[in-house]
XYZ file of C-alpha atoms in Angstrom:
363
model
C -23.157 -10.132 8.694
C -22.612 -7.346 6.179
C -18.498 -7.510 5.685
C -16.354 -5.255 4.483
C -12.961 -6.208 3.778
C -9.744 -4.763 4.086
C -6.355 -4.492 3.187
C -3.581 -2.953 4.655
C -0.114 -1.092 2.516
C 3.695 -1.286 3.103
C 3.436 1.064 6.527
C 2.679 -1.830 8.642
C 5.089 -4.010 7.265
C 7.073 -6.016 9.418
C 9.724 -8.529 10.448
C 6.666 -11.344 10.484
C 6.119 -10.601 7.034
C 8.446 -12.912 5.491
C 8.012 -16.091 7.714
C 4.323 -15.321 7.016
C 4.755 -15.672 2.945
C 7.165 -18.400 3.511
C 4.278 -20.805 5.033
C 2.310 -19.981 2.855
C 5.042 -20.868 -0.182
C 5.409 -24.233 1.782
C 1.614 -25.315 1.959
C 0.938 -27.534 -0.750
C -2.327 -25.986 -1.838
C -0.251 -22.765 -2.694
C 1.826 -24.252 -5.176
C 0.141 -23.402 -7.937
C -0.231 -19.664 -6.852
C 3.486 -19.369 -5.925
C 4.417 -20.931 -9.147
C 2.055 -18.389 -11.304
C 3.842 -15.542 -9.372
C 7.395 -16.718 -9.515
C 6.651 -16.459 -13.366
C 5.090 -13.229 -13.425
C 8.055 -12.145 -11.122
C 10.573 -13.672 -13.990
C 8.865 -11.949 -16.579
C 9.316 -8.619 -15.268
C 12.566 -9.223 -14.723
C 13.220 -10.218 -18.268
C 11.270 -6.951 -19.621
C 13.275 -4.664 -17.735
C 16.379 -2.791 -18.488
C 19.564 -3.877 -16.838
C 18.917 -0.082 -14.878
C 15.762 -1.109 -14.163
C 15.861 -4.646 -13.373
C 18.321 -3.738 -10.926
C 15.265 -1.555 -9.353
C 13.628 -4.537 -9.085
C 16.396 -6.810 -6.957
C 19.430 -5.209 -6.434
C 21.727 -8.742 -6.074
C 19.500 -10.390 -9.255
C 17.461 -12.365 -6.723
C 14.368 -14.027 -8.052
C 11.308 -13.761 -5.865
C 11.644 -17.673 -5.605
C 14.897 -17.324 -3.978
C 13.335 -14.388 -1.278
C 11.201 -17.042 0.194
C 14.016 -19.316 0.610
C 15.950 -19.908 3.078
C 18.343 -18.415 4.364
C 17.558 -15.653 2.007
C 15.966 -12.431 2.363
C 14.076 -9.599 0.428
C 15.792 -7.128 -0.655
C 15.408 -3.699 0.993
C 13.010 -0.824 -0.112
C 9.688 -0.168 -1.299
C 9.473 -2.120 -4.547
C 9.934 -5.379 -2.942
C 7.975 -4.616 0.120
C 5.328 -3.578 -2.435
C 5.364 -7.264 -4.295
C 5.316 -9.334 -0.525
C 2.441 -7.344 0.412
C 0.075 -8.379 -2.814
C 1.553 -11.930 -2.510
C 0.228 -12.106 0.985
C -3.071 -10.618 0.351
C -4.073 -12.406 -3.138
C -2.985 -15.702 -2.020
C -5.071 -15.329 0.992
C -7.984 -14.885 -1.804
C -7.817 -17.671 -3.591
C -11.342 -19.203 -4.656
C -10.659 -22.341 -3.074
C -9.714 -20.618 0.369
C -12.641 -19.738 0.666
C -13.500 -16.048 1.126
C -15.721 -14.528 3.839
C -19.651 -14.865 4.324
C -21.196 -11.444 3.623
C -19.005 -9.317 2.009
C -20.435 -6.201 1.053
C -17.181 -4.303 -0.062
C -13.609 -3.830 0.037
C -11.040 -1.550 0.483
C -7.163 -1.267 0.009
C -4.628 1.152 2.126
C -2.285 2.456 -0.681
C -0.266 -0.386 -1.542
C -3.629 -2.777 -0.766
C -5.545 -1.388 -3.636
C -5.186 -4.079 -6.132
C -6.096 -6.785 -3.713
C -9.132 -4.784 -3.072
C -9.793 -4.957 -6.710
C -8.804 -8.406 -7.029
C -11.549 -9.382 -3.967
C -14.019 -7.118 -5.533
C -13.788 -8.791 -8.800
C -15.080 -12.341 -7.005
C -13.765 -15.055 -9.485
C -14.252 -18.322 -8.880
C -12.314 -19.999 -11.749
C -8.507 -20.831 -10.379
C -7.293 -19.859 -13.877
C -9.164 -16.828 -14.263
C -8.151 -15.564 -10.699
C -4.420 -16.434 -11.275
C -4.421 -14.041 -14.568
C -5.479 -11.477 -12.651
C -3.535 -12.163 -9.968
C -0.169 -11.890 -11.718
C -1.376 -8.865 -13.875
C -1.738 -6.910 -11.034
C 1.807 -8.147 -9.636
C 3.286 -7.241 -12.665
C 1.390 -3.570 -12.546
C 2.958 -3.347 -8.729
C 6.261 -4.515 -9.690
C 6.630 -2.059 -12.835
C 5.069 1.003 -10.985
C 7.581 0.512 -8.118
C 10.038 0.162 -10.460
C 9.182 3.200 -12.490
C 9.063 5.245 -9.596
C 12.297 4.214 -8.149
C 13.259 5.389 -11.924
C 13.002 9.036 -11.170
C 16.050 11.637 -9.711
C 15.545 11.208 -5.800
C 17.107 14.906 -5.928
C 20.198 16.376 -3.321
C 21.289 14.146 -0.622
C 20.618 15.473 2.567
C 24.017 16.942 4.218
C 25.945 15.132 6.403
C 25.770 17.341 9.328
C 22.000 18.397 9.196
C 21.539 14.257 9.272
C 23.824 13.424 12.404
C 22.310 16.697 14.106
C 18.865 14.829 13.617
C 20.123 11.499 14.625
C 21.402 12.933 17.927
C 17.523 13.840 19.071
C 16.850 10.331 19.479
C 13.710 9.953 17.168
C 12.691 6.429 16.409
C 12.574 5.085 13.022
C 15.109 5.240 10.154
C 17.459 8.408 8.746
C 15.951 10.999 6.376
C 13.985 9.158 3.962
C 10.656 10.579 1.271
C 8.489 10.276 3.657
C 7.847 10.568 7.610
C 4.692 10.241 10.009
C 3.641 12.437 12.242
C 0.854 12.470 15.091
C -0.260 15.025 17.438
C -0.650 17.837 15.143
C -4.042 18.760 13.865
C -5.105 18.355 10.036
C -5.574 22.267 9.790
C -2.719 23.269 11.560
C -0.221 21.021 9.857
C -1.688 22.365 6.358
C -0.955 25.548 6.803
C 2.244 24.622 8.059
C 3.057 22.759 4.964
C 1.851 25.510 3.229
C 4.038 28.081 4.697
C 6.999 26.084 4.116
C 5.964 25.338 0.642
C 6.426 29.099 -0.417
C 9.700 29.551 -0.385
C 10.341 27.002 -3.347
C 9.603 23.215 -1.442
C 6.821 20.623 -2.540
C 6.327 18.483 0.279
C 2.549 17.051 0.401
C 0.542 16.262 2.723
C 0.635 12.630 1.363
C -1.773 10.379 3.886
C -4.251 11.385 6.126
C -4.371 8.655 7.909
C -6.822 9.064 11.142
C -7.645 13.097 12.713
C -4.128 13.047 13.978
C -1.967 11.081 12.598
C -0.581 12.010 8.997
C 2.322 11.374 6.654
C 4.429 13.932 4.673
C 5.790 12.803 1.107
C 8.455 15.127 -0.632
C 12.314 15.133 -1.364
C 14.024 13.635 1.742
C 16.427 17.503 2.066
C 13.033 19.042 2.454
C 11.089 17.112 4.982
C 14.416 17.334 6.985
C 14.572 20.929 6.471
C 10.797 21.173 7.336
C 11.126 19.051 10.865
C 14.435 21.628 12.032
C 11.873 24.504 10.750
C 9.315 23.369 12.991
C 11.148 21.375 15.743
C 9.660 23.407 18.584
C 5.988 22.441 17.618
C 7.047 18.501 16.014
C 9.064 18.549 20.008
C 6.521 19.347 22.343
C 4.428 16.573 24.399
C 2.326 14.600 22.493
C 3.719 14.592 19.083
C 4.963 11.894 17.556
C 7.909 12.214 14.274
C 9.548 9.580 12.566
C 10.911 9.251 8.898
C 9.613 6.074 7.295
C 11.602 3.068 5.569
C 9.342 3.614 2.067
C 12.341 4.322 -0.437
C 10.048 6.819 -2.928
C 7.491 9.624 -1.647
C 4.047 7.132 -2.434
C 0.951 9.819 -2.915
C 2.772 12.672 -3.937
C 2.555 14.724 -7.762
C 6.268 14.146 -7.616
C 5.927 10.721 -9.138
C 3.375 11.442 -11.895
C 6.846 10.983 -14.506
C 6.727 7.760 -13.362
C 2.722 7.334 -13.874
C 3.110 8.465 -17.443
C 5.881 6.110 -17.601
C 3.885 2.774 -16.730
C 1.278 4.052 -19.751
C 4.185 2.515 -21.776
C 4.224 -0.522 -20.009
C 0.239 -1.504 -20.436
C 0.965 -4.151 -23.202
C 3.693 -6.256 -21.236
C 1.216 -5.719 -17.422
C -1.935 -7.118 -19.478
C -5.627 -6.041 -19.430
C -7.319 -5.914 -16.031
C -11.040 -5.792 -15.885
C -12.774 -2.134 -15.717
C -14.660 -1.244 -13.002
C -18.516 -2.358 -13.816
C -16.562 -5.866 -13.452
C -16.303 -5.597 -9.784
C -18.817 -7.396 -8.610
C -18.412 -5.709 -4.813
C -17.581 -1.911 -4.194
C -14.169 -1.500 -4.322
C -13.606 2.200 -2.550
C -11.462 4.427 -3.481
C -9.249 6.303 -0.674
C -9.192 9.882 -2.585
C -12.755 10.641 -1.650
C -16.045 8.981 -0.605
C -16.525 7.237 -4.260
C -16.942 3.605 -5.491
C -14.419 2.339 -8.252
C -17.352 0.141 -10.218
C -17.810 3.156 -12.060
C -14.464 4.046 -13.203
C -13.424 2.753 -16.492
C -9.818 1.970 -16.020
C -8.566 0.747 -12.581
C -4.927 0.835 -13.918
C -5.421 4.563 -13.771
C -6.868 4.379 -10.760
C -4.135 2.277 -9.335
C -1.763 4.771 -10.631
C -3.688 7.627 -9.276
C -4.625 6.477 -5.965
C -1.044 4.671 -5.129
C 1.560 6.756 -6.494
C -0.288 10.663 -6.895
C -3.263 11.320 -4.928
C -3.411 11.845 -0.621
C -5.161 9.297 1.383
C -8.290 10.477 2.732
C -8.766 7.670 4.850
C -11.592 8.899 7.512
C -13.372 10.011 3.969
C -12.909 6.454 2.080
C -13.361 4.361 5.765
C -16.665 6.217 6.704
C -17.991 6.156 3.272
C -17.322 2.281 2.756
C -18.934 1.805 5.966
C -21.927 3.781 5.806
C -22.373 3.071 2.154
C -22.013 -0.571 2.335
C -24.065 -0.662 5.928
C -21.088 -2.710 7.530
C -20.940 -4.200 10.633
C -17.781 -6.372 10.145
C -14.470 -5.807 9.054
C -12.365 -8.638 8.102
C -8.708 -7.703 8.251
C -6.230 -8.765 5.277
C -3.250 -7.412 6.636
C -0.277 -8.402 6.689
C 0.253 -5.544 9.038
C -2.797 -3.895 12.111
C -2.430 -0.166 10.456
C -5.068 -0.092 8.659
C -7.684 -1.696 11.075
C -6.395 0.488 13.661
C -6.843 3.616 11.674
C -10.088 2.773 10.840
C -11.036 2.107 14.027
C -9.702 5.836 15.071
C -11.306 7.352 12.100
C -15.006 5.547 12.966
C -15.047 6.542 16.570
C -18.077 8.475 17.491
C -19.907 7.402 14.235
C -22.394 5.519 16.420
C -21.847 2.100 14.892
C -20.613 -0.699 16.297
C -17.815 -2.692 14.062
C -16.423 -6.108 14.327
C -12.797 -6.480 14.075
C -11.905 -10.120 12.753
C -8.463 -11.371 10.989
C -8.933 -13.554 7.864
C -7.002 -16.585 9.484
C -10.517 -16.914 10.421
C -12.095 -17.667 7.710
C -9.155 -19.275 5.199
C -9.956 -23.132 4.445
C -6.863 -24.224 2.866
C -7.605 -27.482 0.569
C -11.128 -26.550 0.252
């Protein structure tokens, strides 16, 4: 079967999350992965500013102490970011063994390099642990970075209770916030209209026909749900403010793109694109990354500047790749069930399959 494979971003990310990593740590035939990114982890530690290294784990955690117990992982995006590339490139291991027809890959935001990282197809264990913790070190330092920049005014007290009182589920005021029930044209021009008098909230992810998510200052996408509470109220419609702790896919963090330029010597090379030996697709547009010269720009681009155009990048792999099977990466279902909403009506039939499937630990 022609495969394509996927991998999801922070979104989905979950309470299962951890435990899931943690047998992982414990399996014997891990040990030299874990131990490759422990020291990757270490070494961005050591690079860092004091400022910044506190970015990175706010109690001076290492990542070898997350996955112990009783520990935990520290809140916000940048160590979300690092379990979620853990999970994905240890589940890619050569000697896992990787799924029979793969045609193609592609990552949800945060999933990006360990669509690269597939696409690339090493089979030497040394070879795919360089890469490996390269592109940990990239996530760790871009996280960082952007966690770098002024989050701007705090949100006032009273607007925030007033919007706690309406009983919406997810977190408080936060960069970004998901919405459903509103269609792509309509929401546009209301971010547009809102926009004019001075804000810069994006339309950051576009993530299925109706369900989207807003990146911008946390004061503005709080100002822009009271603007439009009639509309975000009415049967249907779905709001929520998400746990990410920076607004990912938004021009707002292009200080901290330029930022990570500086950082290429201590993240390492990483192979251009005419080294994937799969299509790795990008999620900006129907395109294929094997003919872009530097995939740390694209990273940069595609996580941390550019809107997700995932029924463009989802149809595109498919149709491009002629797919019939998706294998599912995880850790979380968003991205499988977004594709599945954006390929409805296509007239081709898709199998959905997890990758516990086809993992063959010690082999």
């Amino acid at each position: 079967m022609r495969t394509l494979l996927l991998f999801d971003g922070i979104g989905s990310t979950n309470e299962n999350l951890l435990p899931a990593l943690r047998g992982l740590h414990s399996a014997p035939e891990n040990s030299a992965f874990f131990q490759a990114a422990f020291d990757a982890f270490d070494e961005v530690a050591a690079y860092l500013d004091p400022p910044a290294r506190a970015r990175l784990s706010p109690d001076g955690s290492a990542l070898r102490q997350w996955l112990g117990a009783p520990g935990g992982v520290p809140a916000g995006s940048v160590a979300a970011g690092i379990c979620v590339h853990l999970y994905q490139a240890c589940h890619l291991q050569p000697a896992r063994g990787h799924p029979d027809g793969a045609v193609g890959a592609l990552g949800h935001s945060i999933g990006l390099p360990a669509a690269i990282l597939a696409g690339l197809r090493l089979r030497r264990t040394d070879e795919f642990l360089g890469v490996a913790t390269a592109l940990l070190r990239l996530v760790a330092v871009s996280l960082v970075r952007a966690h770098e920049l002024d989050g701007g005014p705090v949100p006032d007290a009273d607007a925030v209770a007033r919007y706690l009182t309406r009983g919406h589920r997810g977190d408080g005021p936060g960069p970004m916030a998901a919405l459903s029930g509103v269609p792509r044209a309509e929401l546009h021009a209301m971010v547009a209209a809102f926009n004019g008098s001075g804000s810069a909230l994006t339309v950051g992810l576009t993530n299925s026909p109706g369900s989207h998510v807003l990146s911008g200052l946390p004061v503005e996408l709080l100002a822009f749900y009271f603007a439009h509470e009639p509309r975000l109220g009415r049967v249907g419609v779905s709001w929520a403010f998400l746990p990410s702790t920076i607004p990912f896919h938004s021009p707002r963090l292009a200080p901290a793109a330029r930022r990570v330029d500086d950082d290429r010597r201590f993240i390492g090379p990483l192979p251009a694109g005419d080294q994937l030996r799969l299509p790795v697709y990008a999620t900006d547009g129907p395109r294929n990354l094997q003919g872009s010269p530097d995939l740390v720009a694209e990273f940069l681009a595609q996580v941390l500047l550019r809107p997700i155009e995932w029924e463009l990048a989802a149809r595109h792999a498919v149709s491009d790749a002629a797919v019939d099977r998706v294998v599912d990466f995880g850790p979380g279902p968003s991205a499988r069930r977004f594709t599945r909403e954006c390929l409805d009506g296509v007239g081709r039939r898709l199998r959905f399959e997890p990758v516990r499937q086809f993992s063959r630990p010690g082999r």
